[in-house]
């Protein structure tokens, strides 16, 4: 009987010890002896003895240890419940403080009667929305124009870039300016470093200028001139830039471009482009 009671008591002790440790870890985060007393004190609570003359046996020691563990478990459980209640009360207080500090909603504006506003305000005029104009679709080229463009052969040589430029030149030379603009734009964007690039940018500006679009032509002339002032068509672009400015009635910039052309390219001004240079000088009055 004593041996059986001792085995059952040992099982009970181990179970209680495990519960005490788990509860201590929950009540005292960190589980360190520096923050609370050792998990199992080992100090049995006083238990009345059955007989004052009977010595403490192994069974009575186990029972005393069980009593101590049960007492400690009850104390830890009570502490956990107290801590939980305190936390709940603190959360409720914080919520109450936040609600008290929240800004009050703005009061709704008081309704005004017609008599109180009739003398000071007038009803706003109802504006009729302006309908958005529908863009006019671009006119489709006629069958005759398509056939004429298709009749212009595209060169097929070992230099694909030069073929693209030459095809654009042929379109421009035939008077198909929109088609030339598209083709030359493809060339200058695809082959910006080709030796024909200065010719392509200059001719693209001319395709716009000949099409009556000096505002679109001017940026290409300026870009070609600034890209390389020693390029074969840089001087041409500067002179055509002046011509585009004249078409835009911008006399000031036209005079600046003409003066810079005469100073930078005196050989062209007295040679290949002399007649065009003098003609443009005659179209403006420069101070």
Short mmCIF file of C-alpha atoms in Angstrom, two decimals:
data_model
loop_
_atom_site.label_atom_id
_atom_site.label_comp_id
_atom_site.label_asym_id
_atom_site.label_seq_id
_atom_site.Cartn_x
_atom_site.Cartn_y
_atom_site.Cartn_z
CA UNK A 1 0.00 0.00 0.00
CA UNK A 2 2.71 2.57 0.84
CA UNK A 3 4.50 1.78 -2.47
CA UNK A 4 1.30 2.16 -4.54
CA UNK A 5 0.41 5.42 -2.83
CA UNK A 6 3.91 6.72 -3.42
CA UNK A 7 3.78 5.93 -7.20
CA UNK A 8 0.39 7.65 -7.58
CA UNK A 9 1.62 10.64 -5.60
CA UNK A 10 4.76 10.95 -7.76
CA UNK A 11 2.58 11.08 -10.89
CA UNK A 12 0.43 13.74 -9.31
CA UNK A 13 3.49 15.73 -8.28
CA UNK A 14 4.96 15.72 -11.79
CA UNK A 15 1.65 16.84 -13.27
CA UNK A 16 1.29 19.68 -10.75
CA UNK A 17 4.88 20.77 -11.24
CA UNK A 18 4.35 20.99 -15.01
CA UNK A 19 1.17 23.05 -14.55
CA UNK A 20 2.94 25.37 -12.10
CA UNK A 21 5.80 25.98 -14.52
CA UNK A 22 3.43 26.67 -17.41
CA UNK A 23 1.36 29.09 -15.35
CA UNK A 24 4.47 30.87 -14.06
CA UNK A 25 5.68 31.41 -17.61
CA UNK A 26 2.28 32.90 -18.50
CA UNK A 27 2.02 35.15 -15.44
CA UNK A 28 5.69 36.20 -15.37
CA UNK A 29 6.94 36.59 -18.95
CA UNK A 30 10.63 35.87 -19.12
CA UNK A 31 10.48 33.00 -16.68
CA UNK A 32 13.65 34.13 -14.90
CA UNK A 33 14.47 33.60 -11.26
CA UNK A 34 15.44 37.25 -11.06
CA UNK A 35 11.79 38.25 -11.38
CA UNK A 36 9.98 35.75 -9.18
CA UNK A 37 10.66 33.06 -6.68
CA UNK A 38 11.83 29.61 -7.82
CA UNK A 39 9.16 27.63 -9.57
CA UNK A 40 9.13 24.82 -7.00
CA UNK A 41 9.99 26.07 -3.55
CA UNK A 42 10.11 22.66 -1.96
CA UNK A 43 8.89 24.08 1.34
CA UNK A 44 5.91 21.98 2.41
CA UNK A 45 3.04 23.72 4.14
CA UNK A 46 2.26 22.77 7.69
CA UNK A 47 -0.03 19.78 7.83
CA UNK A 48 -1.55 18.52 10.97
CA UNK A 49 -0.08 15.22 11.89
CA UNK A 50 -2.23 12.24 12.59
CA UNK A 51 -0.31 11.48 15.68
CA UNK A 52 2.17 13.67 17.54
CA UNK A 53 4.29 10.65 18.21
CA UNK A 54 4.36 9.29 14.66
CA UNK A 55 7.57 10.16 12.76
CA UNK A 56 7.46 11.69 9.28
CA UNK A 57 7.36 8.94 6.72
CA UNK A 58 7.99 9.07 2.96
CA UNK A 59 4.25 9.18 2.27
CA UNK A 60 3.64 12.15 4.58
CA UNK A 61 6.54 14.00 2.91
CA UNK A 62 4.95 13.44 -0.49
CA UNK A 63 1.56 14.63 0.76
CA UNK A 64 3.15 17.75 2.21
CA UNK A 65 4.88 18.44 -1.10
CA UNK A 66 1.58 18.00 -2.92
CA UNK A 67 -0.09 20.47 -0.59
CA UNK A 68 2.68 23.01 -1.25
CA UNK A 69 2.36 22.62 -5.02
CA UNK A 70 -1.43 22.93 -4.93
CA UNK A 71 -1.17 26.06 -2.79
CA UNK A 72 1.37 27.62 -5.16
CA UNK A 73 -0.78 26.74 -8.20
CA UNK A 74 -3.81 28.42 -6.61
CA UNK A 75 -1.73 31.54 -5.82
CA UNK A 76 -0.40 31.79 -9.37
CA UNK A 77 -3.86 31.32 -10.84
CA UNK A 78 -5.18 34.15 -8.69
CA UNK A 79 -2.31 36.42 -9.77
CA UNK A 80 -2.99 35.66 -13.43
CA UNK A 81 -6.68 36.54 -13.05
CA UNK A 82 -5.83 39.77 -11.25
CA UNK A 83 -3.35 40.72 -14.00
CA UNK A 84 -5.91 39.94 -16.72
CA UNK A 85 -8.55 42.10 -15.05
CA UNK A 86 -6.09 44.97 -14.65
CA UNK A 87 -5.16 44.78 -18.32
CA UNK A 88 -8.82 44.80 -19.37
CA UNK A 89 -9.56 47.83 -17.18
CA UNK A 90 -6.52 49.66 -18.62
CA UNK A 91 -7.67 49.01 -22.19
CA UNK A 92 -11.16 50.31 -21.38
CA UNK A 93 -9.65 53.48 -19.87
CA UNK A 94 -7.49 54.09 -22.95
CA UNK A 95 -10.50 53.69 -25.24
CA UNK A 96 -12.48 56.15 -23.11
CA UNK A 97 -9.64 58.71 -23.25
CA UNK A 98 -9.32 58.37 -27.03
CA UNK A 99 -13.05 58.84 -27.46
CA UNK A 100 -12.97 61.95 -25.25
CA UNK A 101 -10.11 63.50 -27.26
CA UNK A 102 -11.67 62.81 -30.68
CA UNK A 103 -12.65 66.02 -32.53
CA UNK A 104 -16.30 66.80 -32.45
CA UNK A 105 -18.12 66.67 -35.80
CA UNK A 106 -18.66 70.02 -37.46
CA UNK A 107 -22.23 71.26 -37.12
CA UNK A 108 -24.30 71.21 -40.25
CA UNK A 109 -24.78 74.65 -41.84
CA UNK A 110 -28.01 76.27 -40.86
CA UNK A 111 -30.63 76.28 -43.54
CA UNK A 112 -31.38 79.71 -44.94
CA UNK A 113 -34.82 80.82 -45.90
CA UNK A 114 -35.50 82.35 -49.29
CA UNK A 115 -36.41 85.68 -47.67
CA UNK A 116 -33.08 85.95 -45.86
CA UNK A 117 -31.02 85.40 -48.96
CA UNK A 118 -33.09 87.11 -51.58
CA UNK A 119 -31.56 90.52 -50.90
CA UNK A 120 -27.93 89.35 -50.82
CA UNK A 121 -27.57 86.54 -53.33
CA UNK A 122 -28.78 85.71 -56.74
CA UNK A 123 -29.38 82.25 -58.12
CA UNK A 124 -26.36 81.01 -60.06
CA UNK A 125 -26.83 80.96 -63.76
CA UNK A 126 -27.15 77.47 -65.14
CA UNK A 127 -24.23 76.85 -67.47
CA UNK A 128 -24.74 74.67 -70.47
CA UNK A 129 -21.80 72.26 -70.87
CA UNK A 130 -19.84 72.84 -74.02
CA UNK A 131 -19.86 69.71 -76.13
CA UNK A 132 -16.45 68.24 -76.80
CA UNK A 133 -15.69 68.51 -80.49
CA UNK A 134 -15.29 65.19 -82.20
CA UNK A 135 -11.92 65.00 -83.96
CA UNK A 136 -12.21 64.89 -87.69
CA UNK A 137 -10.75 61.66 -89.02
CA UNK A 138 -7.77 62.09 -91.27
CA UNK A 139 -8.64 61.99 -94.91
CA UNK A 140 -7.72 58.73 -96.53
CA UNK A 141 -5.44 58.97 -99.57
CA UNK A 142 -7.08 58.30 -102.86
CA UNK A 143 -6.44 55.13 -104.78
CA UNK A 144 -4.53 57.13 -107.38
CA UNK A 145 -2.19 58.58 -104.72
CA UNK A 146 -1.59 55.18 -103.15
CA UNK A 147 -0.76 53.77 -106.57
CA UNK A 148 1.59 56.68 -107.30
CA UNK A 149 3.44 56.24 -104.00
CA UNK A 150 3.73 52.50 -104.56
CA UNK A 151 5.21 53.21 -107.96
CA UNK A 152 8.24 54.86 -106.31
CA UNK A 153 10.76 52.08 -105.89
CA UNK A 154 12.75 51.71 -102.71
CA UNK A 155 16.49 51.09 -103.29
CA UNK A 156 17.86 47.70 -102.33
CA UNK A 157 21.60 47.92 -101.67
CA UNK A 158 24.05 46.65 -99.09
CA UNK A 159 23.51 49.82 -96.99
CA UNK A 160 20.02 49.52 -95.50
CA UNK A 161 20.25 52.92 -93.78
CA UNK A 162 21.13 54.68 -97.03
CA UNK A 163 18.26 52.88 -98.70
CA UNK A 164 15.83 54.29 -96.11
CA UNK A 165 17.13 57.82 -96.65
CA UNK A 166 17.12 57.52 -100.43
CA UNK A 167 13.53 56.30 -100.40
CA UNK A 168 12.53 59.31 -98.29
CA UNK A 169 14.35 61.61 -100.73
CA UNK A 170 12.48 60.08 -103.66
CA UNK A 171 9.13 60.61 -101.91
CA UNK A 172 10.02 64.24 -101.16
CA UNK A 173 11.31 64.86 -104.67
CA UNK A 174 8.01 63.50 -106.09
CA UNK A 175 6.02 65.91 -103.91
CA UNK A 176 4.62 63.30 -101.52
CA UNK A 177 5.50 65.34 -98.45
CA UNK A 178 3.48 63.51 -95.73
CA UNK A 179 4.86 60.17 -96.93
CA UNK A 180 8.37 61.66 -97.02
CA UNK A 181 7.96 62.98 -93.47
CA UNK A 182 7.01 59.53 -92.23
CA UNK A 183 9.84 57.82 -94.06
CA UNK A 184 12.54 60.31 -93.06
CA UNK A 185 11.41 60.27 -89.42
CA UNK A 186 11.85 56.50 -89.47
CA UNK A 187 15.34 56.94 -90.90
CA UNK A 188 16.64 59.58 -88.43
CA UNK A 189 15.25 57.73 -85.42
CA UNK A 190 16.58 54.34 -86.50
CA UNK A 191 19.99 55.50 -87.76
CA UNK A 192 20.97 58.64 -85.75
CA UNK A 193 24.72 57.95 -86.17
CA UNK A 194 24.74 57.17 -89.88
CA UNK A 195 26.71 59.51 -92.12
CA UNK A 196 23.43 60.34 -93.87
CA UNK A 197 21.80 61.51 -90.62
CA UNK A 198 22.64 65.20 -91.25
CA UNK A 199 21.03 64.90 -94.70
CA UNK A 200 17.99 63.12 -93.24
CA UNK A 201 17.29 65.70 -90.50
CA UNK A 202 17.72 68.59 -92.94
CA UNK A 203 15.49 66.97 -95.56
CA UNK A 204 12.86 66.13 -92.93
CA UNK A 205 12.70 69.82 -92.02
CA UNK A 206 12.35 70.70 -95.68
CA UNK A 207 9.54 68.15 -96.11
CA UNK A 208 7.60 69.94 -93.36
CA UNK A 209 8.49 73.40 -94.69
CA UNK A 210 7.43 72.50 -98.23
CA UNK A 211 4.21 71.09 -96.79
CA UNK A 212 3.37 74.48 -95.25
CA UNK A 213 4.29 73.48 -91.69
CA UNK A 214 7.14 75.79 -90.64
CA UNK A 215 6.36 75.25 -86.96
CA UNK A 216 7.15 71.54 -87.38
CA UNK A 217 10.11 72.20 -89.64
CA UNK A 218 12.02 74.61 -87.38
CA UNK A 219 12.90 72.09 -84.60
CA UNK A 220 14.47 69.71 -87.13
CA UNK A 221 16.59 72.46 -88.69
CA UNK A 222 17.76 73.63 -85.28
CA UNK A 223 18.46 70.08 -84.12
CA UNK A 224 20.52 69.32 -87.20
CA UNK A 225 22.53 72.54 -86.87
CA UNK A 226 23.27 71.98 -83.18
CA UNK A 227 24.12 68.29 -83.61
CA UNK A 228 27.29 69.06 -85.57
CA UNK A 229 28.01 72.52 -86.97
CA UNK A 230 30.62 71.05 -89.28
CA UNK A 231 28.27 68.46 -90.77
CA UNK A 232 27.61 68.68 -94.57
CA UNK A 233 24.05 69.99 -94.09
CA UNK A 234 24.45 72.03 -90.87
CA UNK A 235 24.76 75.31 -92.80
CA UNK A 236 21.75 74.45 -94.95
CA UNK A 237 19.67 73.81 -91.85
CA UNK A 238 20.66 77.15 -90.32
CA UNK A 239 19.61 79.00 -93.46
CA UNK A 240 16.35 77.05 -93.68
CA UNK A 241 15.76 77.80 -89.99
CA UNK A 242 15.81 81.49 -90.88
CA UNK A 243 13.36 80.79 -93.68
CA UNK A 244 11.03 78.96 -91.25
CA UNK A 245 11.19 81.93 -88.86
CA UNK A 246 10.27 84.28 -91.69
CA UNK A 247 7.26 82.07 -92.47
CA UNK A 248 6.26 82.31 -88.80
CA UNK A 249 6.65 86.12 -88.81
CA UNK A 250 9.41 85.88 -86.21
CA UNK A 251 11.70 88.55 -87.64
CA UNK A 252 13.97 88.69 -84.60
CA UNK A 253 14.92 85.03 -84.73
CA UNK A 254 15.12 85.10 -88.50
CA UNK A 255 17.68 87.92 -88.34
CA UNK A 256 19.69 86.08 -85.68
CA UNK A 257 19.80 82.94 -87.82
CA UNK A 258 20.80 84.89 -90.96
CA UNK A 259 23.55 86.78 -89.13
CA UNK A 260 24.94 83.57 -87.67
CA UNK A 261 24.79 81.87 -91.07
CA UNK A 262 26.77 84.70 -92.73
CA UNK A 263 29.36 84.65 -89.97
CA UNK A 264 29.74 80.88 -89.56
CA UNK A 265 29.45 79.81 -93.20
CA UNK A 266 30.89 82.63 -95.36
CA UNK A 267 31.84 80.16 -98.10
CA UNK A 268 28.26 78.94 -98.41
CA UNK A 269 26.93 82.50 -98.22
CA UNK A 270 29.11 83.45 -101.18
CA UNK A 271 28.82 80.15 -103.01
CA UNK A 272 26.29 77.31 -103.20
CA UNK A 273 23.61 78.99 -101.00
CA UNK A 274 24.26 82.61 -102.05
CA UNK A 275 21.03 83.17 -103.92
CA UNK A 276 18.89 81.69 -101.14
CA UNK A 277 20.79 83.68 -98.49
CA UNK A 278 20.34 86.98 -100.34
CA UNK A 279 16.69 86.24 -101.03
CA UNK A 280 15.98 85.68 -97.34
CA UNK A 281 17.90 88.84 -96.42
CA UNK A 282 15.61 90.76 -98.72
CA UNK A 283 12.50 89.41 -97.00
CA UNK A 284 13.28 90.88 -93.56
CA UNK A 285 14.53 94.15 -92.14
CA UNK A 286 17.23 93.49 -89.58
CA UNK A 287 18.61 96.22 -87.35
#
